[in-house]
Amino acid sequence: MSNPYDGLADAGEEKHWAFGTGFTAALSDVDRVVPSSVDRDDLVAYCLMLGDDALVYSQRLAEWCSRAPELEEDVALANIALDLLGQARLLLTRAGEVEGAGRDEDALAYLRDERGFRNVRLVEIDCGPGEGGDFAATIARLLVFSAWRLALFQRLTESVDPVLAAVAAKGVKELAYHRDHAAQWTLRLAGGTAYSRERVIAGLARVWPYVDELFTPHPVETRLAAAVDPATLRSEVDGVLDTVFDAAGLERPDVEQIAPVAGKAGRDGVHTEAMGYLLAEMQHVARSMPGALW
Amino acid sequence: MDLEREFERVVAADHRIEPRDWMPEGYRKTLVRQIAQHAHSEIIGMQPEGDWISRAPSLRRKAILLAKVQDEAGHGLYLYAAAETLGADRDDLTARLVEGRQKYSSIFNYPTLTFADVGVIGWLVDGAAICNQVPLCRTSYGPYARAMIRICKEESFHQRQGYELLMTMMRGTRAQRDMVRDAVDRWWWPALMMFGPPDEESANTERSLAWRIKRHTNDELRQRFVDMSVPQAEKLGVTLPDPKLAWNAERGHYDFGEIDWAEFWRVVKGDGPCNAQRVAHRREAHEDGAWVREAAAAYAAMRERAA
């Protein structure tokens, strides 16, 4: 019997590990110089917007871990959460390096307060498991989010910022799978049983009030040369969603949109009541042990 | 009779029994039970660590932990598939788990109380699991052996990540070192119990060895685990919570103290700190998802009719 522990105490011994130790960071070969046409403060804000969308949504999706309706779905939702977490890490790292104040991905994820988070409100609301929703609401959010983010990232591959373009090029492959996964489940739930149809209709109504916000540009998004103006994505995303709804025999939900608060919404750092709890859970350990190494 | 002789010849020659081969009913039953319990352990094992994904204190650790728990779901899937090659039914095995009729590894009936537990589970619990599982890569039933090769590779990756987390924490603050030591104190003895009861009380060992399902006895594997863990603990800078732990030059092994077998049997029989909670969580997820599985089945049937 071979000894599976050989070399464990000797970190230099690469050959003892099943997958070796030679991992390189994603995008390690991309030019990181900020182009002169790009405003640095706006680029930081924009990277936080797209990074926070992914980070907060990943946090929500990971809540399904060990609670999915089927093991295959546990694997799938964790995979999507991991893809988004990967996107978040690249974007927060970029925000930190352009800002130049010494904040890394962890300082940005764990030490910012709620008002500093610039994600859209769609990603932070509780869509289950548990009281906030269910698998259908989760799929409804995934459909809307991935259709929107895929359209956005497809445009972003042309960004003048080489890092944003590279993050987007990596992300579109992932998001195409996420959208496909959500579309397939939308069809199954809509065409499955009377109950599942009822649930998916309710799920879409749960997330739909947050849809307009996705397409409402923040001044940074209209101003920044490296950004995509989300207003320009609306007809394309509507077309994708209508295709899915037509195939599923579903109607676009007819519900009121959630209003901004004093004219402000997620991109301005003004969130729903759910956000504070989400951050409290996410940041608690990191904040309670200052100076710790993880 | 010829079939039985052929089976014995294949096993004795260290070749593999495959799903279509004849096998004694007891062999089939033993394997289904062992593989199912192993699959259940992977699935229940998602809970104690999965509980820390939302609170992982760095994004790198969050990604590592999420990927690891996802791997466990994947291991559960390979293993249920291996059990299905023996005629078992995954739904039936799941029902046995959520109704408490079939067991899983007792280690998961202990709570994960701090983030250091995530590291200690990687180091000691995955380490003990690898010790148990590496010999299963050569077990006599082909699909199980092949599933175990991939599982062992991934487990060894998890173990490395767990140990690396602990090494990092030990270089951090005093509070972190205390956290690691506290976690080691709580997990060491339950990890030793993962090898099962002592050989003289292990009901299934002898027959499983003869069929080459098992390759080593519980006590052999436990000793091996102790011998490997002591130098690792020294390197880490933690003291294992056993005053009797000492090198025995004559035996060429570490001596160690008596395991609390009363606790072992109490937890096996359902009375550990988290038994009820773990099964209830699995049952709730299964029941909450029933309408989704029904919808998927109805949709697939409808598509099949349309085709």
Coordinates of C-alpha atoms in Angstrom, one line a residue:
Chain A
M1 CA 0.0 0.0 0.0
S2 CA 1.4 3.3 -1.0
N3 CA 1.6 6.0 1.7
P4 CA -0.8 8.8 0.7
Y5 CA 0.8 11.0 3.3
D6 CA 4.3 10.9 1.9
G7 CA 5.7 14.4 1.6
L8 CA 2.7 16.1 3.4
A9 CA 5.0 17.8 5.8
D10 CA 7.3 18.9 3.0
A11 CA 5.5 21.6 1.0
G12 CA 8.3 21.6 -1.6
E13 CA 7.5 18.1 -2.8
E14 CA 5.2 18.6 -5.7
K15 CA 5.1 15.0 -6.9
H16 CA 3.1 13.8 -3.9
W17 CA 0.0 15.7 -4.8
A18 CA -2.6 14.4 -7.2
F19 CA -2.8 17.6 -9.2
G20 CA 0.7 19.0 -8.6
T21 CA 1.1 22.5 -7.1
G22 CA 1.9 24.5 -10.2
F23 CA -1.2 26.6 -10.6
T24 CA -1.0 30.1 -12.1
A25 CA -3.6 32.8 -11.5
A26 CA -6.2 33.4 -14.2
L27 CA -5.4 36.2 -16.6
S28 CA -1.8 36.3 -15.4
D29 CA -0.6 37.2 -18.9
V30 CA -2.9 40.1 -19.5
D31 CA -1.6 43.7 -19.8
R32 CA -2.7 45.5 -16.7
V33 CA -1.9 49.1 -17.7
V34 CA -5.0 51.3 -17.6
P35 CA -5.4 53.0 -21.0
S36 CA -5.1 56.8 -21.0
S37 CA -8.7 57.2 -22.3
V38 CA -10.0 55.5 -19.1
D39 CA -10.8 57.4 -16.0
R40 CA -9.2 55.5 -13.1
D41 CA -11.8 56.4 -10.4
D42 CA -14.6 55.4 -12.7
L43 CA -12.9 52.2 -13.6
V44 CA -12.6 51.3 -10.0
A45 CA -16.3 52.0 -9.4
Y46 CA -17.2 50.0 -12.5
C47 CA -15.1 47.0 -11.5
L48 CA -16.8 47.1 -8.1
M49 CA -20.2 47.2 -9.7
L50 CA -19.6 44.1 -11.9
G51 CA -17.5 42.4 -9.2
D52 CA -20.1 42.9 -6.5
D53 CA -22.9 41.6 -8.7
A54 CA -20.9 38.4 -9.1
L55 CA -19.8 38.2 -5.4
V56 CA -23.2 38.8 -3.9
Y57 CA -25.0 36.5 -6.3
S58 CA -22.4 33.8 -5.7
Q59 CA -23.0 34.1 -1.9
R60 CA -26.8 33.6 -2.6
L61 CA -26.3 30.6 -4.9
A62 CA -24.0 28.9 -2.5
E63 CA -26.8 28.8 0.1
W64 CA -28.2 26.0 -2.0
C65 CA -25.2 23.8 -1.2
S66 CA -26.5 20.5 0.3
R67 CA -30.1 21.7 -0.2
A68 CA -30.8 21.3 -3.9
P69 CA -33.6 19.1 -5.2
E70 CA -31.2 16.6 -6.7
L71 CA -27.5 15.9 -6.4
E72 CA -26.8 16.9 -10.0
E73 CA -28.3 20.2 -9.2
D74 CA -26.2 20.6 -6.1
V75 CA -23.2 20.2 -8.4
A76 CA -24.6 22.6 -11.0
L77 CA -25.5 25.4 -8.7
A78 CA -22.2 25.2 -6.8
N79 CA -20.5 25.3 -10.2
I80 CA -22.3 28.5 -11.2
A81 CA -21.5 30.0 -7.8
L82 CA -17.9 29.1 -8.3
D83 CA -17.8 30.7 -11.8
L84 CA -19.2 33.9 -10.4
L85 CA -16.9 33.9 -7.5
G86 CA -14.0 33.6 -9.9
Q87 CA -15.3 36.6 -11.9
A88 CA -15.8 38.6 -8.7
R89 CA -12.2 37.9 -7.6
L90 CA -10.7 39.1 -10.9
L91 CA -12.9 42.2 -10.8
L92 CA -12.3 43.1 -7.2
T93 CA -8.6 42.6 -7.6
R94 CA -8.6 44.9 -10.6
A95 CA -10.6 47.5 -8.7
G96 CA -8.0 47.3 -5.9
E97 CA -5.0 47.6 -8.1
V98 CA -6.3 50.5 -10.1
E99 CA -7.4 52.3 -6.9
G100 CA -3.8 51.9 -5.6
A101 CA -4.7 52.2 -1.9
G102 CA -3.5 48.8 -1.0
R103 CA -6.8 47.1 -0.9
D104 CA -6.9 43.5 -2.3
E105 CA -9.9 41.4 -3.1
D106 CA -10.4 40.4 0.5
A107 CA -10.2 44.0 1.9
L108 CA -12.8 44.9 -0.7
A109 CA -15.1 41.9 0.0
Y110 CA -14.8 41.8 3.7
L111 CA -14.1 45.3 5.0
R112 CA -16.4 47.5 3.0
D113 CA -19.7 48.4 4.6
E114 CA -23.1 48.0 2.9
R115 CA -23.1 51.5 1.3
G116 CA -19.8 50.7 -0.4
F117 CA -21.3 47.7 -2.3
R118 CA -22.4 48.6 -5.8
N119 CA -24.3 45.5 -6.9
V120 CA -27.8 45.6 -8.4
R121 CA -30.5 44.7 -5.9
L122 CA -31.6 41.6 -7.9
V123 CA -28.6 39.6 -6.8
E124 CA -29.0 40.3 -3.0
I125 CA -32.6 39.4 -2.4
D126 CA -33.4 36.1 -0.8
C127 CA -34.8 33.7 -3.4
G128 CA -34.5 30.6 -1.3
P129 CA -33.8 28.0 -0.1
G130 CA -36.1 28.8 2.8
E131 CA -38.6 31.5 3.3
G132 CA -37.4 33.9 0.7
G133 CA -38.2 31.7 -2.3
D134 CA -37.7 28.3 -3.7
F135 CA -36.0 26.5 -6.6
A136 CA -38.3 28.2 -9.1
A137 CA -37.5 31.7 -7.9
T138 CA -33.8 30.7 -7.9
I139 CA -34.1 29.6 -11.5
A140 CA -36.0 32.7 -12.5
R141 CA -33.3 34.9 -11.1
L142 CA -30.6 32.9 -12.8
L143 CA -32.4 33.2 -16.1
V144 CA -32.8 37.0 -15.9
F145 CA -29.3 37.5 -14.4
S146 CA -27.4 35.3 -16.8
A147 CA -29.2 36.6 -19.9
W148 CA -28.4 40.1 -18.8
R149 CA -24.8 39.5 -17.8
L150 CA -24.1 37.4 -20.9
A151 CA -25.3 40.2 -23.2
L152 CA -23.2 42.7 -21.1
F153 CA -20.1 40.6 -21.1
Q154 CA -20.3 39.9 -24.9
R155 CA -20.1 43.7 -25.4
L156 CA -17.4 44.0 -22.7
T157 CA -15.1 41.7 -24.6
E158 CA -14.5 44.8 -26.8
S159 CA -13.6 47.0 -23.8
V160 CA -10.6 49.3 -24.2
D161 CA -9.5 48.1 -20.7
P162 CA -7.6 44.9 -21.4
V163 CA -8.4 43.4 -18.1
L164 CA -12.1 44.0 -18.4
A165 CA -12.0 42.6 -21.9
A166 CA -10.2 39.5 -20.7
V167 CA -12.5 39.0 -17.7
A168 CA -15.4 39.2 -20.1
A169 CA -13.9 36.8 -22.6
K170 CA -13.5 34.2 -19.9
G171 CA -16.9 35.0 -18.4
V172 CA -19.0 34.7 -21.6
K173 CA -18.2 31.0 -21.9
E174 CA -19.4 30.5 -18.3
L175 CA -22.4 32.7 -18.6
A176 CA -23.6 30.9 -21.7
Y177 CA -23.8 27.7 -19.7
H178 CA -25.6 29.4 -16.8
R179 CA -28.2 30.9 -19.2
D180 CA -28.7 27.5 -20.9
H181 CA -29.1 25.8 -17.5
A182 CA -31.7 28.3 -16.4
A183 CA -33.6 28.2 -19.7
Q184 CA -33.8 24.4 -19.6
W185 CA -35.1 24.4 -16.0
T186 CA -37.6 27.1 -17.0
L187 CA -38.9 24.9 -19.7
R188 CA -39.1 21.9 -17.4
L189 CA -40.8 23.7 -14.6
A190 CA -43.3 25.5 -16.9
G191 CA -44.1 22.2 -18.8
G192 CA -43.7 19.8 -15.9
T193 CA -46.7 19.7 -13.5
A194 CA -49.4 22.1 -12.7
Y195 CA -47.7 22.9 -9.4
S196 CA -44.3 23.5 -11.0
R197 CA -45.9 25.8 -13.5
E198 CA -47.5 27.8 -10.7
R199 CA -44.1 27.9 -8.9
V200 CA -42.2 29.2 -11.9
I201 CA -44.8 31.9 -12.6
A202 CA -44.5 33.0 -8.9
G203 CA -40.7 32.8 -9.2
L204 CA -40.6 35.1 -12.1
A205 CA -43.0 37.5 -10.4
R206 CA -40.6 37.4 -7.3
V207 CA -37.6 38.6 -9.3
W208 CA -39.2 40.7 -12.0
P209 CA -39.5 43.9 -9.9
Y210 CA -35.7 44.1 -10.0
V211 CA -35.4 43.9 -13.8
D212 CA -35.6 47.6 -14.8
E213 CA -32.7 48.4 -12.5
L214 CA -30.4 46.1 -14.6
F215 CA -30.9 48.4 -17.5
T216 CA -30.8 51.8 -15.7
P217 CA -27.4 53.3 -16.3
H218 CA -25.4 54.8 -13.4
P219 CA -23.4 57.9 -14.4
V220 CA -20.2 55.9 -14.2
E221 CA -21.6 53.4 -16.8
T222 CA -22.5 56.1 -19.3
R223 CA -19.3 58.1 -18.7
L224 CA -16.6 55.5 -18.6
A225 CA -14.9 54.7 -21.9
A226 CA -14.3 51.1 -20.9
A227 CA -17.8 50.4 -19.8
V228 CA -21.0 49.1 -21.4
D229 CA -24.1 51.2 -21.1
P230 CA -26.7 48.8 -19.8
A231 CA -29.6 50.7 -21.4
T232 CA -28.3 49.5 -24.8
L233 CA -28.7 45.8 -23.8
R234 CA -32.5 45.9 -23.1
S235 CA -33.9 44.9 -26.5
E236 CA -31.4 42.1 -26.9
V237 CA -32.0 40.7 -23.4
D238 CA -35.8 41.1 -23.8
G239 CA -35.5 39.1 -27.1
V240 CA -33.7 36.3 -25.3
L241 CA -36.1 36.1 -22.5
D242 CA -39.1 36.3 -24.8
T243 CA -37.7 33.3 -26.7
V244 CA -37.6 31.3 -23.5
F245 CA -41.0 32.5 -22.4
D246 CA -42.5 31.6 -25.8
A247 CA -41.0 28.1 -25.7
A248 CA -42.3 27.6 -22.1
G249 CA -45.7 29.1 -22.8
L250 CA -45.1 31.8 -20.1
E251 CA -46.1 35.4 -20.0
R252 CA -43.7 38.2 -19.1
P253 CA -44.7 39.1 -15.5
D254 CA -46.9 42.1 -15.1
V255 CA -45.6 43.5 -11.8
E256 CA -44.5 46.9 -10.6
Q257 CA -40.9 47.7 -10.5
I258 CA -39.2 48.3 -7.1
A259 CA -38.6 52.0 -6.8
P260 CA -35.3 53.5 -5.9
V261 CA -34.8 55.0 -2.5
A262 CA -34.5 58.8 -2.5
G263 CA -33.5 58.4 -6.2
K264 CA -30.8 55.8 -5.5
A265 CA -30.5 52.1 -6.0
G266 CA -27.9 49.3 -5.9
R267 CA -25.3 50.9 -8.1
D268 CA -25.3 53.9 -5.7
G269 CA -24.9 51.6 -2.7
V270 CA -28.5 51.8 -1.6
H271 CA -29.8 48.3 -1.1
T272 CA -32.7 46.2 0.2
E273 CA -33.1 45.2 3.8
A274 CA -31.7 41.7 2.9
M275 CA -28.3 43.1 2.2
G276 CA -27.2 43.8 5.8
Y277 CA -27.9 40.2 6.9
L278 CA -26.0 38.8 3.9
L279 CA -23.0 40.9 4.6
A280 CA -23.1 40.3 8.3
E281 CA -22.9 36.5 7.6
M282 CA -20.2 36.9 4.9
Q283 CA -18.0 39.3 6.7
H284 CA -18.3 38.2 10.3
V285 CA -15.3 35.8 10.7
A286 CA -13.0 38.0 8.6
R287 CA -13.8 41.1 10.7
S288 CA -13.8 39.4 14.1
M289 CA -10.1 38.4 13.8
P290 CA -8.1 41.5 12.8
G291 CA -4.6 40.7 11.6
A292 CA -5.4 37.0 11.0
L293 CA -3.9 35.1 8.1
W294 CA -6.1 32.9 6.0
Chain B
M1 CA -20.6 -24.4 -8.7
D2 CA -18.4 -23.6 -11.7
L3 CA -19.6 -20.0 -11.4
E4 CA -18.5 -19.9 -7.8
R5 CA -15.1 -21.4 -8.6
E6 CA -14.6 -18.8 -11.3
F7 CA -15.6 -16.0 -8.9
E8 CA -13.1 -17.3 -6.4
R9 CA -10.4 -17.7 -9.0
V10 CA -10.9 -14.1 -10.2
V11 CA -10.8 -12.7 -6.7
A12 CA -7.7 -14.8 -5.7
A13 CA -5.9 -13.7 -8.8
D14 CA -6.5 -10.1 -7.8
H15 CA -8.5 -9.5 -10.9
R16 CA -11.8 -7.5 -10.9
I17 CA -15.3 -8.7 -10.7
E18 CA -17.5 -6.8 -13.2
P19 CA -21.2 -6.0 -13.1
R20 CA -22.3 -8.8 -15.4
D21 CA -20.2 -11.5 -13.7
W22 CA -21.7 -14.0 -11.4
M23 CA -21.2 -13.1 -7.7
P24 CA -22.3 -14.6 -4.5
E25 CA -25.4 -12.9 -3.0
G26 CA -23.5 -12.0 0.2
Y27 CA -20.8 -10.4 -1.8
R28 CA -23.3 -8.3 -3.7
K29 CA -25.1 -7.3 -0.5
T30 CA -21.9 -6.5 1.3
L31 CA -20.8 -4.2 -1.5
V32 CA -24.2 -2.5 -1.9
R33 CA -24.2 -1.8 1.8
Q34 CA -20.6 -0.5 1.9
I35 CA -20.8 1.6 -1.3
A36 CA -24.2 3.1 -0.2
Q37 CA -22.8 4.0 3.2
H38 CA -19.8 5.5 1.5
A39 CA -22.1 7.5 -0.9
H40 CA -24.3 8.6 2.1
S41 CA -21.1 9.8 3.9
E42 CA -20.1 12.0 1.0
I43 CA -23.6 13.5 0.9
I44 CA -24.0 14.0 4.6
G45 CA -20.4 15.2 4.7
M46 CA -21.4 18.2 2.6
Q47 CA -23.3 19.7 5.6
P48 CA -20.7 20.3 8.3
E49 CA -18.2 22.0 5.9
G50 CA -20.8 23.5 3.6
D51 CA -22.1 25.4 6.6
W52 CA -18.9 27.5 6.5
I53 CA -19.0 28.5 2.8
S54 CA -21.0 31.6 3.5
R55 CA -18.6 32.7 6.3
A56 CA -15.3 31.7 4.8
P57 CA -12.9 34.6 5.8
S58 CA -11.2 35.0 2.4
L59 CA -12.4 34.7 -1.1
R60 CA -9.7 32.1 -1.9
R61 CA -10.8 30.0 1.0
K62 CA -14.5 30.4 0.0
A63 CA -13.7 29.2 -3.5
I64 CA -11.7 26.2 -2.2
L65 CA -14.4 25.2 0.2
L66 CA -17.2 25.5 -2.3
A67 CA -15.2 23.4 -4.8
K68 CA -14.5 20.8 -2.1
V69 CA -18.1 20.5 -1.1
Q70 CA -19.1 20.3 -4.7
D71 CA -16.6 17.5 -5.2
E72 CA -18.3 15.6 -2.3
A73 CA -21.6 15.8 -4.2
G74 CA -19.7 14.4 -7.2
H75 CA -18.2 11.6 -5.2
G76 CA -21.7 10.7 -3.9
L77 CA -22.9 10.6 -7.5
Y78 CA -20.1 8.2 -8.7
L79 CA -20.7 6.0 -5.7
Y80 CA -24.5 5.8 -6.1
A81 CA -23.8 4.9 -9.8
A82 CA -21.4 2.2 -8.7
A83 CA -24.1 0.8 -6.4
E84 CA -26.5 0.9 -9.3
T85 CA -24.3 -1.5 -11.2
L86 CA -25.0 -4.0 -8.5
G87 CA -28.8 -3.6 -9.0
A88 CA -29.4 -1.1 -6.3
D89 CA -31.7 1.9 -6.9
R90 CA -30.6 5.4 -6.0
D91 CA -34.0 6.5 -4.9
D92 CA -34.3 3.5 -2.6
L93 CA -30.8 4.2 -1.2
T94 CA -31.8 7.8 -0.6
A95 CA -35.0 6.7 1.1
R96 CA -32.9 4.5 3.4
L97 CA -30.7 7.5 4.3
V98 CA -33.4 10.0 5.0
E99 CA -35.4 7.5 7.0
G100 CA -32.4 6.6 9.1
R101 CA -32.4 3.0 7.9
Q102 CA -28.9 3.1 6.5
K103 CA -25.8 4.6 8.1
Y104 CA -23.1 7.0 7.1
S105 CA -19.7 7.8 8.6
S106 CA -20.2 8.9 12.2
I107 CA -17.6 11.5 11.9
F108 CA -20.2 13.8 10.4
N109 CA -22.2 13.7 13.5
Y110 CA -19.8 16.1 15.2
P111 CA -20.3 19.8 14.8
T112 CA -18.0 22.2 12.9
L113 CA -17.6 25.1 15.4
T114 CA -15.0 27.4 13.9
F115 CA -13.3 27.9 10.6
A116 CA -10.3 25.9 11.9
D117 CA -12.6 22.9 11.8
V118 CA -12.6 23.2 8.0
G119 CA -8.8 22.8 8.0
V120 CA -8.8 20.0 10.5
I121 CA -11.5 18.1 8.7
G122 CA -9.3 18.3 5.6
W123 CA -6.2 17.2 7.4
L124 CA -7.5 14.5 9.7
V125 CA -10.9 13.5 8.5
D126 CA -10.0 13.5 4.8
G127 CA -6.6 12.0 5.8
A128 CA -8.3 9.1 7.6
A129 CA -10.7 8.7 4.7
I130 CA -7.8 8.5 2.2
C131 CA -6.1 5.9 4.5
N132 CA -9.3 3.8 4.3
Q133 CA -9.9 4.4 0.7
V134 CA -6.5 4.1 -1.0
P135 CA -6.6 0.3 -0.6
L136 CA -10.1 0.3 -2.1
C137 CA -8.6 1.4 -5.4
R138 CA -7.6 -2.3 -5.6
T139 CA -10.9 -3.7 -4.2
S140 CA -12.2 -6.7 -6.1
Y141 CA -15.3 -5.0 -7.5
G142 CA -14.3 -3.1 -10.7
P143 CA -16.7 -0.2 -10.8
Y144 CA -16.0 0.5 -7.1
A145 CA -12.3 0.3 -7.5
R146 CA -12.3 2.7 -10.5
A147 CA -14.6 5.2 -8.7
M148 CA -12.2 5.1 -5.8
I149 CA -9.2 6.1 -7.9
R150 CA -10.7 9.4 -8.9
I151 CA -12.2 10.0 -5.4
C152 CA -8.8 9.4 -3.8
K153 CA -7.1 11.8 -6.1
E154 CA -9.6 14.5 -5.1
E155 CA -9.5 13.6 -1.5
S156 CA -5.7 14.0 -1.5
F157 CA -6.2 17.4 -2.9
H158 CA -8.7 18.3 -0.2
Q159 CA -6.3 17.0 2.5
R160 CA -3.5 19.1 1.2
Q161 CA -5.7 22.2 1.2
G162 CA -6.8 21.5 4.7
Y163 CA -3.3 21.1 6.0
E164 CA -2.2 24.2 4.1
L165 CA -5.0 26.2 5.8
L166 CA -3.8 25.0 9.2
M167 CA -0.2 25.9 8.4
T168 CA -1.3 29.4 7.4
M169 CA -3.4 29.8 10.5
M170 CA -0.6 28.7 12.7
R171 CA 1.6 31.5 11.2
G172 CA -1.2 34.0 12.0
T173 CA -2.4 35.4 15.3
R174 CA -2.4 33.7 18.7
A175 CA -6.2 33.6 18.5
Q176 CA -5.8 31.6 15.3
R177 CA -3.3 29.2 16.8
D178 CA -5.7 28.6 19.7
M179 CA -8.5 28.0 17.3
V180 CA -6.4 25.4 15.4
R181 CA -5.5 23.6 18.7
D182 CA -9.1 23.6 19.9
A183 CA -10.2 22.0 16.6
V184 CA -7.5 19.4 16.7
D185 CA -8.4 18.5 20.3
R186 CA -12.1 18.0 19.3
W187 CA -11.4 16.0 16.0
W188 CA -8.5 13.8 16.9
W189 CA -10.4 11.0 18.7
P190 CA -13.4 11.0 16.4
A191 CA -10.9 10.7 13.4
L192 CA -9.4 7.6 15.0
M193 CA -12.9 6.2 15.4
M194 CA -13.4 6.5 11.6
F195 CA -11.6 3.2 11.1
G196 CA -14.4 1.4 12.8
P197 CA -14.5 -0.9 15.8
P198 CA -11.4 -2.9 16.9
D199 CA -10.7 -6.0 14.7
E200 CA -12.0 -8.5 17.3
E201 CA -15.4 -6.7 17.3
S202 CA -15.7 -6.0 13.6
A203 CA -18.5 -8.2 12.3
N204 CA -17.8 -7.8 8.6
T205 CA -14.0 -7.6 8.4
E206 CA -13.1 -11.3 8.0
R207 CA -15.5 -12.0 5.2
S208 CA -14.7 -8.7 3.4
L209 CA -11.0 -9.5 3.6
A210 CA -11.6 -13.0 2.1
W211 CA -13.5 -11.4 -0.8
R212 CA -10.8 -8.8 -1.2
I213 CA -13.4 -6.0 -0.7
K214 CA -11.3 -4.9 2.2
R215 CA -7.5 -5.2 2.0
H216 CA -6.5 -4.3 5.6
T217 CA -8.1 -4.6 9.0
N218 CA -9.5 -1.6 10.9
D219 CA -6.7 -1.7 13.4
E220 CA -4.0 -1.9 10.8
L221 CA -5.3 1.2 9.0
R222 CA -5.8 3.0 12.3
Q223 CA -2.2 2.4 13.3
R224 CA -1.0 3.6 9.9
F225 CA -3.0 6.8 10.3
V226 CA -1.5 7.4 13.8
D227 CA 2.0 6.8 12.5
M228 CA 1.5 9.3 9.7
S229 CA -0.3 12.0 11.7
V230 CA 2.2 12.4 14.5
P231 CA 5.0 13.9 12.5
Q232 CA 2.5 16.1 10.7
A233 CA 1.2 17.4 14.0
E234 CA 4.7 18.2 15.1
K235 CA 5.4 20.0 11.9
L236 CA 2.2 22.0 12.4
G237 CA 3.0 22.8 16.0
V238 CA 0.1 21.2 17.7
T239 CA -0.1 18.5 20.4
L240 CA -2.4 15.6 19.7
P241 CA -4.7 15.2 22.8
D242 CA -3.4 11.8 23.9
P243 CA -0.9 11.6 26.8
K244 CA -0.2 7.9 26.0
L245 CA 1.0 8.7 22.4
A246 CA 4.7 7.6 22.3
W247 CA 7.0 6.0 19.8
N248 CA 7.5 2.3 20.5
A249 CA 10.9 1.4 18.9
E250 CA 10.2 -2.3 19.4
R251 CA 7.0 -2.3 17.4
G252 CA 8.2 0.4 15.0
H253 CA 4.9 2.2 15.6
Y254 CA 3.4 4.8 17.8
D255 CA 1.5 3.5 20.8
F256 CA -1.7 5.4 21.6
G257 CA -4.3 5.6 24.2
E258 CA -7.6 3.7 24.5
I259 CA -10.4 5.0 22.3
D260 CA -13.6 5.7 24.0
W261 CA -15.6 2.9 22.5
A262 CA -18.7 3.8 24.5
E263 CA -18.8 7.1 22.7
F264 CA -18.1 5.4 19.4
W265 CA -21.1 3.1 19.8
R266 CA -23.3 5.9 21.1
V267 CA -22.7 8.0 18.0
V268 CA -23.0 5.0 15.7
K269 CA -26.4 4.2 17.3
G270 CA -27.7 7.7 16.6
D271 CA -26.9 9.6 19.7
G272 CA -24.1 11.9 18.6
P273 CA -24.2 15.7 18.8
C274 CA -25.6 16.1 15.3
N275 CA -27.1 12.8 14.1
A276 CA -30.7 14.0 14.1
Q277 CA -29.8 17.4 12.6
R278 CA -27.8 15.9 9.7
V279 CA -30.6 13.4 8.7
A280 CA -33.3 16.0 9.1
H281 CA -31.4 18.4 6.9
R282 CA -31.0 15.8 4.2
R283 CA -34.7 14.7 4.5
E284 CA -35.9 18.3 4.3
A285 CA -33.8 19.0 1.2
H286 CA -35.1 15.8 -0.4
E287 CA -38.8 16.5 0.5
D288 CA -38.5 20.2 -0.5
G289 CA -37.2 19.1 -3.9
A290 CA -39.8 16.5 -4.6
W291 CA -41.9 18.8 -6.7
V292 CA -38.9 19.7 -8.8
R293 CA -38.0 16.1 -9.5
E294 CA -41.7 15.3 -10.3
A295 CA -41.7 18.2 -12.7
A296 CA -38.5 17.1 -14.4
A297 CA -39.9 13.6 -14.7
A298 CA -43.2 14.8 -16.1
Y299 CA -41.5 17.0 -18.6
A300 CA -39.2 14.2 -19.8
A301 CA -42.1 11.9 -20.2
M302 CA -44.1 14.5 -22.1
R303 CA -41.1 15.0 -24.4
E304 CA -40.7 11.3 -24.9
R305 CA -44.4 11.0 -25.9
A306 CA -44.0 13.9 -28.3
A307 CA -40.9 12.4 -30.0

